[in-house]
Each structure stands twice: as structure tokens, then as C-alpha cells.
Amino acid sequence: MDHHVDIDVQPDPEFPAYQLMGAVYAKLHRALVAQKSTRIGVSFPSVDARAPHLGTRLRMHGNLDALSALLANDWLAGTRDHVRLTPPLRVPETAQHRAVTRVQVKSSPERLRRRLMRRHKLDAQEASRRIPDEAACLANLPFVQLRSASTGQTFRLFIEHGPVRANAISGDFNAYGLSQVATIPWF
């Protein structure tokens, strides 16, 4: 991971920044799926841990070949008026590293009960006993609102930037540019 590309969402009076970031990130996800890429990771350098959104900058990390191949496709079509894109730039030698991961939150006991009832042929009373309302977990993490290509349902993709560390950990990234193990350069 020796190069990066920054995508900055530009202010727009008609669309809030978080909505534009969601559109850009959804397009990136589709491009990574189409390319079957596991070598490009993402981070959000302007993320504010106190706010529920990821900021206005999406940074893609990878080697020059992987980033150039991604940029060769016109996957940002329709959003070019709303973003500013840098060419691939070298990562500073002073960069530290961190993992950027997806956090799945079990926030809806009702949904979990319905699933339990379907899978184990239980009635509503037994499902409520097994999964009480207190089982809900709430996340205070930034997220992006996406729509599933397979189900058409919208969902929140919660993203966590792990602790900063001195050494890189190599590995693969998923179709969202996230990894539970691999790190990205942080600067």
C-alpha cells in the first residue's frame, strides 16, 4: 500500500455531505465488486468520532497498479460535479497504520426474534423470552447509509477506525474496502 487517492465531497446546497458520501461509497463498492478487488482499502481521514457520519473525504489505499486500474473505469459517473479527485499519490514515509473495519450491530431485538422464530419454529412468546428488549445494542459509530443490491433494503454500514500502530499488517480487503485484519496507512 504505497499509494492513495483522495475523493473530497464538495459542498452542495441541495445535498448534505453525508448523502453525497453515501452515493460515492456505494459507487466505489460496486466498482470493487465488478473488479473483484481485494487489494484496495479505504479510510475516512476527516471522520469525527463524535458525529454519526464519516466526514467529507474518502481515501482509497493500494498499490499504483490497483488504484490505476480502478480509476480507469468511469465508476464515478454522475457524481463528478460533487467530488474532487486526486491522482494516485505516494503515501508519506512517516505514515502510521490502522485497521478500518465494519462493525455489525444487533440493534433490533424484534428483527432478531423474527429470525429466531423462522429458524427454530418458535412462537412469539418464546422468542421474546429468549431475546428481551434489553438485548438491543446501540452503536455510537459513524456510518454510511447503503442499499443492498441483492435485497434492495437500506442498511447502515457502521465503520470503525482502529487504534493507530507503527507497523503495517498485510491482508485482503472486502468489497467495501474494509478488513478485520489488514491495515491502511494513516496520515
mmCIF file of C-alpha atoms in Angstrom:
data_model
loop_
_atom_site.group_PDB
_atom_site.id
_atom_site.type_symbol
_atom_site.label_atom_id
_atom_site.label_comp_id
_atom_site.label_asym_id
_atom_site.label_seq_id
_atom_site.Cartn_x
_atom_site.Cartn_y
_atom_site.Cartn_z
ATOM 1 C CA MET A 1 0.000 0.000 0.000
ATOM 2 C CA ASP A 2 2.303 2.667 -1.231
ATOM 3 C CA HIS A 3 -0.211 4.989 -2.959
ATOM 4 C CA HIS A 4 -3.518 6.653 -2.176
ATOM 5 C CA VAL A 5 -6.275 8.601 -3.919
ATOM 6 C CA ASP A 6 -8.411 11.162 -2.093
ATOM 7 C CA ILE A 7 -12.022 11.822 -3.021
ATOM 8 C CA ASP A 8 -13.347 15.009 -1.438
ATOM 9 C CA VAL A 9 -17.087 15.620 -1.367
ATOM 10 C CA GLN A 10 -17.742 19.243 -2.330
ATOM 11 C CA PRO A 11 -20.325 21.424 -0.544
ATOM 12 C CA ASP A 12 -23.680 21.413 -2.290
ATOM 13 C CA PRO A 13 -26.796 23.399 -1.306
ATOM 14 C CA GLU A 14 -29.135 20.618 -2.480
ATOM 15 C CA PHE A 15 -27.475 17.561 -0.921
ATOM 16 C CA PRO A 16 -25.907 17.169 2.514
ATOM 17 C CA ALA A 17 -22.327 15.903 2.609
ATOM 18 C CA TYR A 18 -23.278 12.595 4.267
ATOM 19 C CA GLN A 19 -25.715 11.828 1.434
ATOM 20 C CA LEU A 20 -23.087 12.541 -1.228
ATOM 21 C CA MET A 21 -20.538 10.432 0.675
ATOM 22 C CA GLY A 22 -23.053 7.586 0.721
ATOM 23 C CA ALA A 23 -23.510 7.832 -3.048
ATOM 24 C CA VAL A 24 -19.754 7.901 -3.697
ATOM 25 C CA TYR A 25 -19.111 4.994 -1.324
ATOM 26 C CA ALA A 26 -21.915 2.933 -2.920
ATOM 27 C CA LYS A 27 -20.361 3.522 -6.347
ATOM 28 C CA LEU A 28 -16.934 2.518 -5.029
ATOM 29 C CA HIS A 29 -18.417 -0.653 -3.545
ATOM 30 C CA ARG A 30 -19.960 -1.606 -6.910
ATOM 31 C CA ALA A 31 -16.649 -0.894 -8.684
ATOM 32 C CA LEU A 32 -14.707 -3.068 -6.212
ATOM 33 C CA VAL A 33 -17.240 -5.880 -6.702
ATOM 34 C CA ALA A 34 -17.005 -5.589 -10.513
ATOM 35 C CA GLN A 35 -13.198 -5.733 -10.391
ATOM 36 C CA LYS A 36 -13.157 -8.466 -7.738
ATOM 37 C CA SER A 37 -10.588 -6.323 -5.976
ATOM 38 C CA THR A 38 -9.176 -7.376 -2.612
ATOM 39 C CA ARG A 39 -6.148 -5.067 -2.744
ATOM 40 C CA ILE A 40 -7.814 -1.686 -2.180
ATOM 41 C CA GLY A 41 -8.602 -0.417 1.300
ATOM 42 C CA VAL A 42 -10.408 2.731 2.385
ATOM 43 C CA SER A 43 -10.258 5.209 5.229
ATOM 44 C CA PHE A 44 -12.030 8.413 6.151
ATOM 45 C CA PRO A 45 -9.399 10.949 7.306
ATOM 46 C CA SER A 46 -11.957 13.627 8.235
ATOM 47 C CA VAL A 47 -14.073 11.273 10.361
ATOM 48 C CA ASP A 48 -15.270 12.738 13.629
ATOM 49 C CA ALA A 49 -15.818 10.039 16.257
ATOM 50 C CA ARG A 50 -18.402 12.264 17.955
ATOM 51 C CA ALA A 51 -20.546 12.605 14.801
ATOM 52 C CA PRO A 52 -22.571 9.843 13.153
ATOM 53 C CA HIS A 53 -21.087 10.444 9.695
ATOM 54 C CA LEU A 54 -17.766 9.742 8.022
ATOM 55 C CA GLY A 55 -16.766 13.264 7.012
ATOM 56 C CA THR A 56 -16.125 14.649 3.548
ATOM 57 C CA ARG A 57 -13.008 12.753 2.482
ATOM 58 C CA LEU A 58 -12.784 9.140 1.335
ATOM 59 C CA ARG A 59 -9.223 7.895 0.878
ATOM 60 C CA MET A 60 -8.505 4.781 -1.209
ATOM 61 C CA HIS A 61 -5.263 2.934 -0.455
ATOM 62 C CA GLY A 62 -3.408 0.411 -2.606
ATOM 63 C CA ASN A 63 -0.506 -0.038 -4.929
ATOM 64 C CA LEU A 64 -0.244 2.118 -8.045
ATOM 65 C CA ASP A 65 -1.441 -0.650 -10.402
ATOM 66 C CA ALA A 66 -4.577 -1.455 -8.374
ATOM 67 C CA LEU A 67 -5.561 2.194 -7.984
ATOM 68 C CA SER A 68 -4.846 2.982 -11.657
ATOM 69 C CA ALA A 69 -6.981 0.029 -12.773
ATOM 70 C CA LEU A 70 -9.852 1.243 -10.584
ATOM 71 C CA LEU A 71 -9.569 4.818 -11.844
ATOM 72 C CA ALA A 72 -9.508 3.637 -15.481
ATOM 73 C CA ASN A 73 -13.201 2.723 -15.135
ATOM 74 C CA ASP A 74 -15.765 5.520 -15.055
ATOM 75 C CA TRP A 75 -17.328 4.375 -11.784
ATOM 76 C CA LEU A 76 -17.790 7.967 -10.535
ATOM 77 C CA ALA A 77 -20.164 8.829 -13.399
ATOM 78 C CA GLY A 78 -22.999 11.002 -12.161
ATOM 79 C CA THR A 79 -21.086 12.309 -9.145
ATOM 80 C CA ARG A 80 -18.203 14.139 -10.833
ATOM 81 C CA ASP A 81 -19.831 17.542 -10.203
ATOM 82 C CA HIS A 82 -19.926 16.782 -6.481
ATOM 83 C CA VAL A 83 -16.421 15.448 -5.871
ATOM 84 C CA ARG A 84 -12.780 16.402 -6.299
ATOM 85 C CA LEU A 85 -10.428 13.521 -7.068
ATOM 86 C CA THR A 86 -6.652 13.464 -6.724
ATOM 87 C CA PRO A 87 -4.384 11.383 -8.949
ATOM 88 C CA PRO A 88 -2.608 8.481 -7.226
ATOM 89 C CA LEU A 89 -0.115 9.950 -4.763
ATOM 90 C CA ARG A 90 2.673 8.294 -2.765
ATOM 91 C CA VAL A 91 1.978 7.558 0.878
ATOM 92 C CA PRO A 92 4.219 9.637 3.158
ATOM 93 C CA GLU A 93 7.043 7.628 4.716
ATOM 94 C CA THR A 94 6.038 8.930 8.137
ATOM 95 C CA ALA A 95 2.577 7.324 7.879
ATOM 96 C CA GLN A 96 1.371 5.142 10.693
ATOM 97 C CA HIS A 97 -1.157 2.335 10.220
ATOM 98 C CA ARG A 98 -4.600 1.309 11.412
ATOM 99 C CA ALA A 99 -7.340 -1.145 10.558
ATOM 100 C CA VAL A 100 -10.649 0.198 9.272
ATOM 101 C CA THR A 101 -13.396 -2.326 9.942
ATOM 102 C CA ARG A 102 -17.104 -2.916 9.600
ATOM 103 C CA VAL A 103 -18.982 -3.239 12.863
ATOM 104 C CA GLN A 104 -22.256 -5.146 12.698
ATOM 105 C CA VAL A 105 -24.671 -4.060 15.391
ATOM 106 C CA LYS A 106 -27.539 -6.191 16.605
ATOM 107 C CA SER A 107 -29.771 -3.207 17.292
ATOM 108 C CA SER A 108 -33.233 -4.625 16.611
ATOM 109 C CA PRO A 109 -34.468 -7.281 19.051
ATOM 110 C CA GLU A 110 -37.691 -7.540 17.023
ATOM 111 C CA ARG A 111 -35.756 -8.470 13.874
ATOM 112 C CA LEU A 112 -33.671 -10.967 15.832
ATOM 113 C CA ARG A 113 -36.855 -12.517 17.256
ATOM 114 C CA ARG A 114 -38.411 -12.903 13.801
ATOM 115 C CA ARG A 115 -35.241 -14.610 12.608
ATOM 116 C CA LEU A 116 -35.201 -16.899 15.642
ATOM 117 C CA MET A 117 -38.863 -17.793 15.067
ATOM 118 C CA ARG A 118 -38.211 -18.638 11.407
ATOM 119 C CA ARG A 119 -35.090 -20.686 12.054
ATOM 120 C CA HIS A 120 -36.269 -22.613 15.104
ATOM 121 C CA LYS A 121 -40.045 -22.688 14.609
ATOM 122 C CA LEU A 122 -40.701 -20.841 17.878
ATOM 123 C CA ASP A 123 -43.726 -18.785 18.835
ATOM 124 C CA ALA A 124 -43.517 -15.052 19.595
ATOM 125 C CA GLN A 125 -43.690 -15.544 23.356
ATOM 126 C CA GLU A 126 -40.724 -17.946 23.421
ATOM 127 C CA ALA A 127 -38.715 -15.723 21.083
ATOM 128 C CA SER A 128 -39.406 -12.721 23.378
ATOM 129 C CA ARG A 129 -38.248 -14.731 26.363
ATOM 130 C CA ARG A 130 -35.001 -15.692 24.629
ATOM 131 C CA ILE A 131 -34.325 -12.222 23.185
ATOM 132 C CA PRO A 132 -35.582 -9.498 25.536
ATOM 133 C CA ASP A 133 -35.753 -5.845 24.547
ATOM 134 C CA GLU A 134 -32.665 -5.232 26.690
ATOM 135 C CA ALA A 135 -30.624 -7.269 24.171
ATOM 136 C CA ALA A 136 -30.513 -4.286 21.799
ATOM 137 C CA CYS A 137 -27.013 -2.952 21.169
ATOM 138 C CA LEU A 138 -26.638 0.635 20.075
ATOM 139 C CA ALA A 139 -23.562 1.880 18.258
ATOM 140 C CA ASN A 140 -22.136 5.337 18.582
ATOM 141 C CA LEU A 141 -20.081 4.911 15.414
ATOM 142 C CA PRO A 142 -20.035 6.826 12.136
ATOM 143 C CA PHE A 143 -21.916 5.096 9.351
ATOM 144 C CA VAL A 144 -22.930 5.347 5.733
ATOM 145 C CA GLN A 145 -26.442 4.519 4.543
ATOM 146 C CA LEU A 146 -26.356 1.996 1.675
ATOM 147 C CA ARG A 147 -28.852 -0.029 -0.327
ATOM 148 C CA SER A 148 -28.297 -3.749 -0.734
ATOM 149 C CA ALA A 149 -28.002 -4.779 -4.375
ATOM 150 C CA SER A 150 -29.337 -8.247 -3.573
ATOM 151 C CA THR A 151 -32.341 -7.395 -1.334
ATOM 152 C CA GLY A 152 -32.955 -3.734 -2.183
ATOM 153 C CA GLN A 153 -33.173 -2.886 1.513
ATOM 154 C CA THR A 154 -31.279 0.043 3.005
ATOM 155 C CA PHE A 155 -28.914 -0.538 5.864
ATOM 156 C CA ARG A 156 -26.338 1.299 7.883
ATOM 157 C CA LEU A 157 -22.737 0.240 7.397
ATOM 158 C CA PHE A 158 -21.025 1.171 10.672
ATOM 159 C CA ILE A 159 -17.307 1.818 10.291
ATOM 160 C CA GLU A 160 -14.671 1.874 12.995
ATOM 161 C CA HIS A 161 -11.119 3.176 12.700
ATOM 162 C CA GLY A 162 -8.963 1.013 14.949
ATOM 163 C CA PRO A 163 -6.033 2.152 17.048
ATOM 164 C CA VAL A 164 -3.030 3.702 15.333
ATOM 165 C CA ARG A 165 0.020 1.424 15.232
ATOM 166 C CA ALA A 166 3.556 1.716 13.959
ATOM 167 C CA ASN A 167 3.670 -1.394 11.728
ATOM 168 C CA ALA A 168 1.549 -2.403 8.769
ATOM 169 C CA ILE A 169 -0.350 -5.685 8.677
ATOM 170 C CA SER A 170 -0.951 -7.051 5.193
ATOM 171 C CA GLY A 171 -4.068 -8.892 4.102
ATOM 172 C CA ASP A 172 -7.115 -8.723 1.879
ATOM 173 C CA PHE A 173 -9.945 -6.194 1.897
ATOM 174 C CA ASN A 174 -13.621 -6.912 1.303
ATOM 175 C CA ALA A 175 -15.826 -5.324 -1.352
ATOM 176 C CA TYR A 176 -16.320 -2.300 0.926
ATOM 177 C CA GLY A 177 -12.539 -1.719 1.154
ATOM 178 C CA LEU A 178 -12.570 -2.809 4.814
ATOM 179 C CA SER A 179 -10.673 -5.534 6.655
ATOM 180 C CA GLN A 180 -10.785 -7.050 10.127
ATOM 181 C CA VAL A 181 -7.008 -7.659 9.960
ATOM 182 C CA ALA A 182 -5.199 -5.670 7.253
ATOM 183 C CA THR A 183 -4.190 -2.078 7.948
ATOM 184 C CA ILE A 184 -4.102 1.020 5.793
ATOM 185 C CA PRO A 185 -1.577 3.871 6.022
ATOM 186 C CA TRP A 186 -2.832 6.638 8.298
ATOM 187 C CA PHE A 187 -1.584 10.192 7.851
#
